[in-house]
PDB file of C-alpha atoms in Angstrom:
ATOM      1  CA  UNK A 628     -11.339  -8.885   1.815  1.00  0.00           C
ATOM      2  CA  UNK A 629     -12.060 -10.241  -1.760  1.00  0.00           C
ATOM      3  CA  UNK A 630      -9.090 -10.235  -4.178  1.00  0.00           C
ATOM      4  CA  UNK A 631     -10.105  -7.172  -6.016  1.00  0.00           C
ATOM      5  CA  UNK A 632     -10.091  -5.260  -3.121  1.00  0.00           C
ATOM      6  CA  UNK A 633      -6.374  -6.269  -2.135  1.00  0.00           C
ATOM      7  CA  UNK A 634      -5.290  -5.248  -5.311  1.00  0.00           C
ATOM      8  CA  UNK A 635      -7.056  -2.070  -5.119  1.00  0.00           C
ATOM      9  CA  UNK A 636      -5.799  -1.118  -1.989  1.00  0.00           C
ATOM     10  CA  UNK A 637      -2.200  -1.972  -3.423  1.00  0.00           C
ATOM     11  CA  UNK A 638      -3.240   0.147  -6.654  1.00  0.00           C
ATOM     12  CA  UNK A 639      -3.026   3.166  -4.092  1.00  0.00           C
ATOM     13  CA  UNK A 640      -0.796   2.616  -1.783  1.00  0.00           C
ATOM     14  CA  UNK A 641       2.249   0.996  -3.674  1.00  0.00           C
ATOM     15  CA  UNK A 642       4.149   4.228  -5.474  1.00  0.00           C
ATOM     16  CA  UNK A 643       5.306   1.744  -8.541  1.00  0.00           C
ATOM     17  CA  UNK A 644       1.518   0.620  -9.645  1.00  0.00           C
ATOM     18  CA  UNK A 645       0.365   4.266  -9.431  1.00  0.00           C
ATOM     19  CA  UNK A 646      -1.544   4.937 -12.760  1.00  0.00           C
ATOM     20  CA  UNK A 647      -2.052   1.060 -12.846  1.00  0.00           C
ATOM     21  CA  UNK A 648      -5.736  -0.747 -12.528  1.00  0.00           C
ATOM     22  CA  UNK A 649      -6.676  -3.403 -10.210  1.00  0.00           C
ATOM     23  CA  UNK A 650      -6.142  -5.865 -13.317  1.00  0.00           C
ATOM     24  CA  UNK A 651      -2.934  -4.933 -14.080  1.00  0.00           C
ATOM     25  CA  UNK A 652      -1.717  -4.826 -10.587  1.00  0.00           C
ATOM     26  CA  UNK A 653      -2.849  -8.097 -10.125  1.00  0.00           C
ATOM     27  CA  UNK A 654      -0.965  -9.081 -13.617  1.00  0.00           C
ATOM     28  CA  UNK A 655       2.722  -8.083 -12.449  1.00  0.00           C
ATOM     29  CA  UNK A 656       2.039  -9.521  -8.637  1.00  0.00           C
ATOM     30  CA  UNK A 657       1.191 -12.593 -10.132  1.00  0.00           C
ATOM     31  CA  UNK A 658       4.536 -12.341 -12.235  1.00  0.00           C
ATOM     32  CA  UNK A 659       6.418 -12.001  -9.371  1.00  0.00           C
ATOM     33  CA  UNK A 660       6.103 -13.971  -5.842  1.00  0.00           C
ATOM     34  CA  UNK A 661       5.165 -12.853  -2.088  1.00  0.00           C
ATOM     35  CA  UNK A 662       7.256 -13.573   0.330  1.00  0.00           C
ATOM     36  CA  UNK A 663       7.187 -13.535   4.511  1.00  0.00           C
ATOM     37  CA  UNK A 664       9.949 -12.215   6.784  1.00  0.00           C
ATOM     38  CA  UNK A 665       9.771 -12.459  10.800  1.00  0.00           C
ATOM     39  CA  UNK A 666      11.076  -9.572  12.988  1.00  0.00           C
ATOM     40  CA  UNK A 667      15.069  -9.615  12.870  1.00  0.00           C
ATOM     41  CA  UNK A 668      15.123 -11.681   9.691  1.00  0.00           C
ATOM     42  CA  UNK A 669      17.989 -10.697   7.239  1.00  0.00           C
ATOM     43  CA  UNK A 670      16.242 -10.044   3.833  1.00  0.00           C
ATOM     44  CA  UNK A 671      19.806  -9.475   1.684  1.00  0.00           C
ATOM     45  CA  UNK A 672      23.446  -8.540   3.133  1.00  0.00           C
ATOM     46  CA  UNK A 673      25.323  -5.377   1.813  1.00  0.00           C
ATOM     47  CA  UNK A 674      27.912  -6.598  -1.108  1.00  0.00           C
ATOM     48  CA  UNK A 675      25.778  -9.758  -1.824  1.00  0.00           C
ATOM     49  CA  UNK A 676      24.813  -9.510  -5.558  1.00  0.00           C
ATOM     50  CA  UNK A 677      20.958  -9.702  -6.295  1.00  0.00           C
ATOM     51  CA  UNK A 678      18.989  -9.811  -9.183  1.00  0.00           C
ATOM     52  CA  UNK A 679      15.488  -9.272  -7.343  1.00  0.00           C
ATOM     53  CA  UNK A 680      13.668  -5.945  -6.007  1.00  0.00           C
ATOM     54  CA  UNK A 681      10.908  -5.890  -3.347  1.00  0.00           C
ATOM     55  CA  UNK A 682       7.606  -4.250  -2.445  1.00  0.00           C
ATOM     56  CA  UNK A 683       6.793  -3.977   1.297  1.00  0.00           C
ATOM     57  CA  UNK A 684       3.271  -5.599   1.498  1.00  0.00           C
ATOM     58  CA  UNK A 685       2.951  -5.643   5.215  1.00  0.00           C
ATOM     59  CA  UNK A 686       5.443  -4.409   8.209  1.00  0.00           C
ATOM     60  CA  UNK A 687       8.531  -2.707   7.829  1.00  0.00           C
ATOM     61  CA  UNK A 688      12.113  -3.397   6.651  1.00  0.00           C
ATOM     62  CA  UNK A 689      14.927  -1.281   8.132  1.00  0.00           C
ATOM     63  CA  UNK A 690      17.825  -0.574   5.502  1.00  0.00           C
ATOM     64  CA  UNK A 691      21.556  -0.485   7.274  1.00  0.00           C
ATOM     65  CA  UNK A 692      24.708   0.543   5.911  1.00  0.00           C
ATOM     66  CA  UNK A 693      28.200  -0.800   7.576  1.00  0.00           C
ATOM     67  CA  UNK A 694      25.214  -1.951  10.626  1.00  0.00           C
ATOM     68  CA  UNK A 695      24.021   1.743  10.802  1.00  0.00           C
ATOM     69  CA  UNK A 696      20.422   1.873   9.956  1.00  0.00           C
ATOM     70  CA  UNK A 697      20.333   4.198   7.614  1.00  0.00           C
ATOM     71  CA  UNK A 698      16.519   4.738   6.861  1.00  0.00           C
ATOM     72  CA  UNK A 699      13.255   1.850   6.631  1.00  0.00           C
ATOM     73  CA  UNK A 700      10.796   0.970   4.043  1.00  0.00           C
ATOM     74  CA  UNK A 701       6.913   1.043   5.013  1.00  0.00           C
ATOM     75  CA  UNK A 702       3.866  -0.330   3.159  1.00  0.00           C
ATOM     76  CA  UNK A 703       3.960   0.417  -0.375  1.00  0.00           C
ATOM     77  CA  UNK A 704       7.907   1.094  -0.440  1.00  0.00           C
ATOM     78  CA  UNK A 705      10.522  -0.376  -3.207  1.00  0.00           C
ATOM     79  CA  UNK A 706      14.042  -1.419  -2.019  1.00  0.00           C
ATOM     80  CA  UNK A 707      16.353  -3.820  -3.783  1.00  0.00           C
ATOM     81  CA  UNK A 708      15.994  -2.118  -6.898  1.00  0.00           C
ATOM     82  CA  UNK A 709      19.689  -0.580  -7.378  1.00  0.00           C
ATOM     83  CA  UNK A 710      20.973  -3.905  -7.922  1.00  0.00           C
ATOM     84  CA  UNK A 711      18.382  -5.214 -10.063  1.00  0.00           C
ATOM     85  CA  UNK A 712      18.620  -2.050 -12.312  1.00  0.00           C
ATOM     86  CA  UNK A 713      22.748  -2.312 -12.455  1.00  0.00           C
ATOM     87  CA  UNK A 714      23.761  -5.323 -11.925  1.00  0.00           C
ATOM     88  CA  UNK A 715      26.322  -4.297  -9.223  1.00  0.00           C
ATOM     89  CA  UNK A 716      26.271  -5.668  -5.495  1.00  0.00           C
ATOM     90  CA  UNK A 717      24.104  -4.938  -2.755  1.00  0.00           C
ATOM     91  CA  UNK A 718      24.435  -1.026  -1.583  1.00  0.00           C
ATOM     92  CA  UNK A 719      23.182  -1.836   2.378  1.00  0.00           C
ATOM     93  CA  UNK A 720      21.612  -4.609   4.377  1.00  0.00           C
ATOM     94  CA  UNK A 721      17.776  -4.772   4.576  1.00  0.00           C
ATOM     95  CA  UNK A 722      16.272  -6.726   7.732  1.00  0.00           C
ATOM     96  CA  UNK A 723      12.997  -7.193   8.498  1.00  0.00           C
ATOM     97  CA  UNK A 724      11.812  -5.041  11.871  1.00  0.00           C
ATOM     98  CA  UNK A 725       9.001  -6.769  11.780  1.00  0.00           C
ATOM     99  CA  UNK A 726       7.260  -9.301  10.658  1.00  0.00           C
ATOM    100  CA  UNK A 727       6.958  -8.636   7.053  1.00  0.00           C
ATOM    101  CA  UNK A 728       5.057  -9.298   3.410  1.00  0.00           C
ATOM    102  CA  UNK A 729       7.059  -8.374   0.634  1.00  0.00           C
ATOM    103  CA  UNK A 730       6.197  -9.069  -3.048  1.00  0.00           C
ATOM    104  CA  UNK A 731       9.681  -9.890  -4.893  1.00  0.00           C
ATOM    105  CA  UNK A 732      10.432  -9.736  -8.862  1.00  0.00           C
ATOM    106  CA  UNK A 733      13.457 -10.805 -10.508  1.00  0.00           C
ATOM    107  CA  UNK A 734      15.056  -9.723 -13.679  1.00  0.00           C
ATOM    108  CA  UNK A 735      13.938 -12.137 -15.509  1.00  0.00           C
ATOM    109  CA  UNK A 736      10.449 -11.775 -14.166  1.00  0.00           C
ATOM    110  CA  UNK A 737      10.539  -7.767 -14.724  1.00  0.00           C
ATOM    111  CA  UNK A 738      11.466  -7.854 -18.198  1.00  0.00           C
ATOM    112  CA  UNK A 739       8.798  -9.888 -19.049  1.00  0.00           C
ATOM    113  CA  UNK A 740       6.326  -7.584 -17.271  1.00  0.00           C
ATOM    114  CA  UNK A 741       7.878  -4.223 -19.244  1.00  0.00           C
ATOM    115  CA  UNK A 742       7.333  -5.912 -22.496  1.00  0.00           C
ATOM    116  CA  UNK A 743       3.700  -6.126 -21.329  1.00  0.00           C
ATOM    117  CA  UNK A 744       1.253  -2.959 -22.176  1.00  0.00           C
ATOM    118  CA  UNK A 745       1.724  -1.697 -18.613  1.00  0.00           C
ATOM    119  CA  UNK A 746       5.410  -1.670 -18.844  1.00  0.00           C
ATOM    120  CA  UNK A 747       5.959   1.782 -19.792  1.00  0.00           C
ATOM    121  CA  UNK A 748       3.926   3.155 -16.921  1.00  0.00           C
ATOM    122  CA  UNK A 749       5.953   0.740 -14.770  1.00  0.00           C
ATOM    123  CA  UNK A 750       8.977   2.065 -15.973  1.00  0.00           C
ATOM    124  CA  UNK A 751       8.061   5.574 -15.213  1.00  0.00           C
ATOM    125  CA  UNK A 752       6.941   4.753 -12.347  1.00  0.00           C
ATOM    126  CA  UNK A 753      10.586   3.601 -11.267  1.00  0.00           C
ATOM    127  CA  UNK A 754      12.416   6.425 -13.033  1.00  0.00           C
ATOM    128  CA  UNK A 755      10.168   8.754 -10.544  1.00  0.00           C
ATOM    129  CA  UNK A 756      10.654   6.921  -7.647  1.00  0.00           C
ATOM    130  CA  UNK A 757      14.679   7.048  -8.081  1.00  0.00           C
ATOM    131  CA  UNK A 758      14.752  10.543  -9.053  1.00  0.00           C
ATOM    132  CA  UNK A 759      12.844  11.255  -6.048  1.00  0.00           C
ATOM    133  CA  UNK A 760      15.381   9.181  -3.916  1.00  0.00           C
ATOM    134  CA  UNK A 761      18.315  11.285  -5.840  1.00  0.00           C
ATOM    135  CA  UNK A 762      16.523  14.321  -4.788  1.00  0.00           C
ATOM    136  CA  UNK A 763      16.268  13.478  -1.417  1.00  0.00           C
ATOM    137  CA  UNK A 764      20.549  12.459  -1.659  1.00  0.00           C
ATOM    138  CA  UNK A 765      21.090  15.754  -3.469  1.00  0.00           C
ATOM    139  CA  UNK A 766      19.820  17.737  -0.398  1.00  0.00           C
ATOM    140  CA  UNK A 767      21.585  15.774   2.322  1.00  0.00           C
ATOM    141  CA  UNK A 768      24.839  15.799   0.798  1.00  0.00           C
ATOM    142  CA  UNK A 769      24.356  19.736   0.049  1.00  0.00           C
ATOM    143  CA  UNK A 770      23.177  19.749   4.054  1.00  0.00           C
ATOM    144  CA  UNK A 771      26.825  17.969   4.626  1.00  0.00           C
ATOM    145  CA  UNK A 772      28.345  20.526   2.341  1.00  0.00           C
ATOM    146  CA  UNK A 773      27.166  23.510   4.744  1.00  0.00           C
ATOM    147  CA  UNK A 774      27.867  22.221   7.772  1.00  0.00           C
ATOM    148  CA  UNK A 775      31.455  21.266   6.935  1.00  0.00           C
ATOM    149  CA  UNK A 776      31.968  24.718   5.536  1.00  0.00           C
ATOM    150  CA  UNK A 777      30.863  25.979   8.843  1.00  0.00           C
ATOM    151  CA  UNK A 778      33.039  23.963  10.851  1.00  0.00           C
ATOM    152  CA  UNK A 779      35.949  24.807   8.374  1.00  0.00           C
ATOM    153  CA  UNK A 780      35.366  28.353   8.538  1.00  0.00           C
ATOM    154  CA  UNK A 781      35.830  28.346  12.500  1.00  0.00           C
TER     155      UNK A 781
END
């Protein structure tokens, strides 16, 4: 597979370069560094602080809370983010379930890429992603809400 193919295929499959071209997915993977993970591999611990966000690549990462897994991240997913974005520790573990690509990016590293022309779609990109992931929370807890009122009103 030539170059500009990868980077196509990452164009569509990896939800923060949508609206992006080959070139300018190639510009912010460049900016940031791939990385390899074997199966059972601990990517970052829960309360460790981190200044870095990752791209799954290849494989899958599972994503524990208090050593409950909690939910994964496939091809094209973003996890690490939280902690880039606000500075505060690590919200869960992520371990690799198997073996795994992941592109990485730093603060440092992300900044530069936003002040690029591509950084606005970028940043949309992100805002989209974590309002989708608030969604998501907004219906489970509401889910929680229910069934505790049912088991209250018994």
């Amino acid at each position: 597979m030539s170059s500009h193919d990868k980077y196509a295929k990452y164009a569509e499959r990896v939800r923060l370069f949508k609206g992006l071209k080959t070139c300018d997915v190639e510009e912010v993977l460049h900016s940031g560094k791939i990385i390899h993970f074997r199966e059972g591999q601990t990517i970052f611990h829960e309360g460790m602080l981190g200044s870095n966000m990752f791209i799954v690549l290849g494989g899958k990462v599972g994503i524990y809370k208090k050593n409950r897994l909690i939910g994964h991240c496939a091809v094209g997913d973003a996890f690490g983010e939280m902690a880039l974005l606000n500075g505060r520790p690590r919200s869960a573990t992520a371990s690799a379930l198997g073996d795994v690509k992941l592109f990485t990016i730093d603060e440092r590293e992300l900044k530069q890429v936003l002040r690029m022309p591509i950084g606005r779609q970028l940043l949309m990109n992100v805002v989209h992603v974590l309002s989708e992931r608030l969604e998501l929370a907004n219906g489970r807890v509401s889910e929680l809400s229910d069934t505790v009122d049912l088991v209250g009103a018994k």
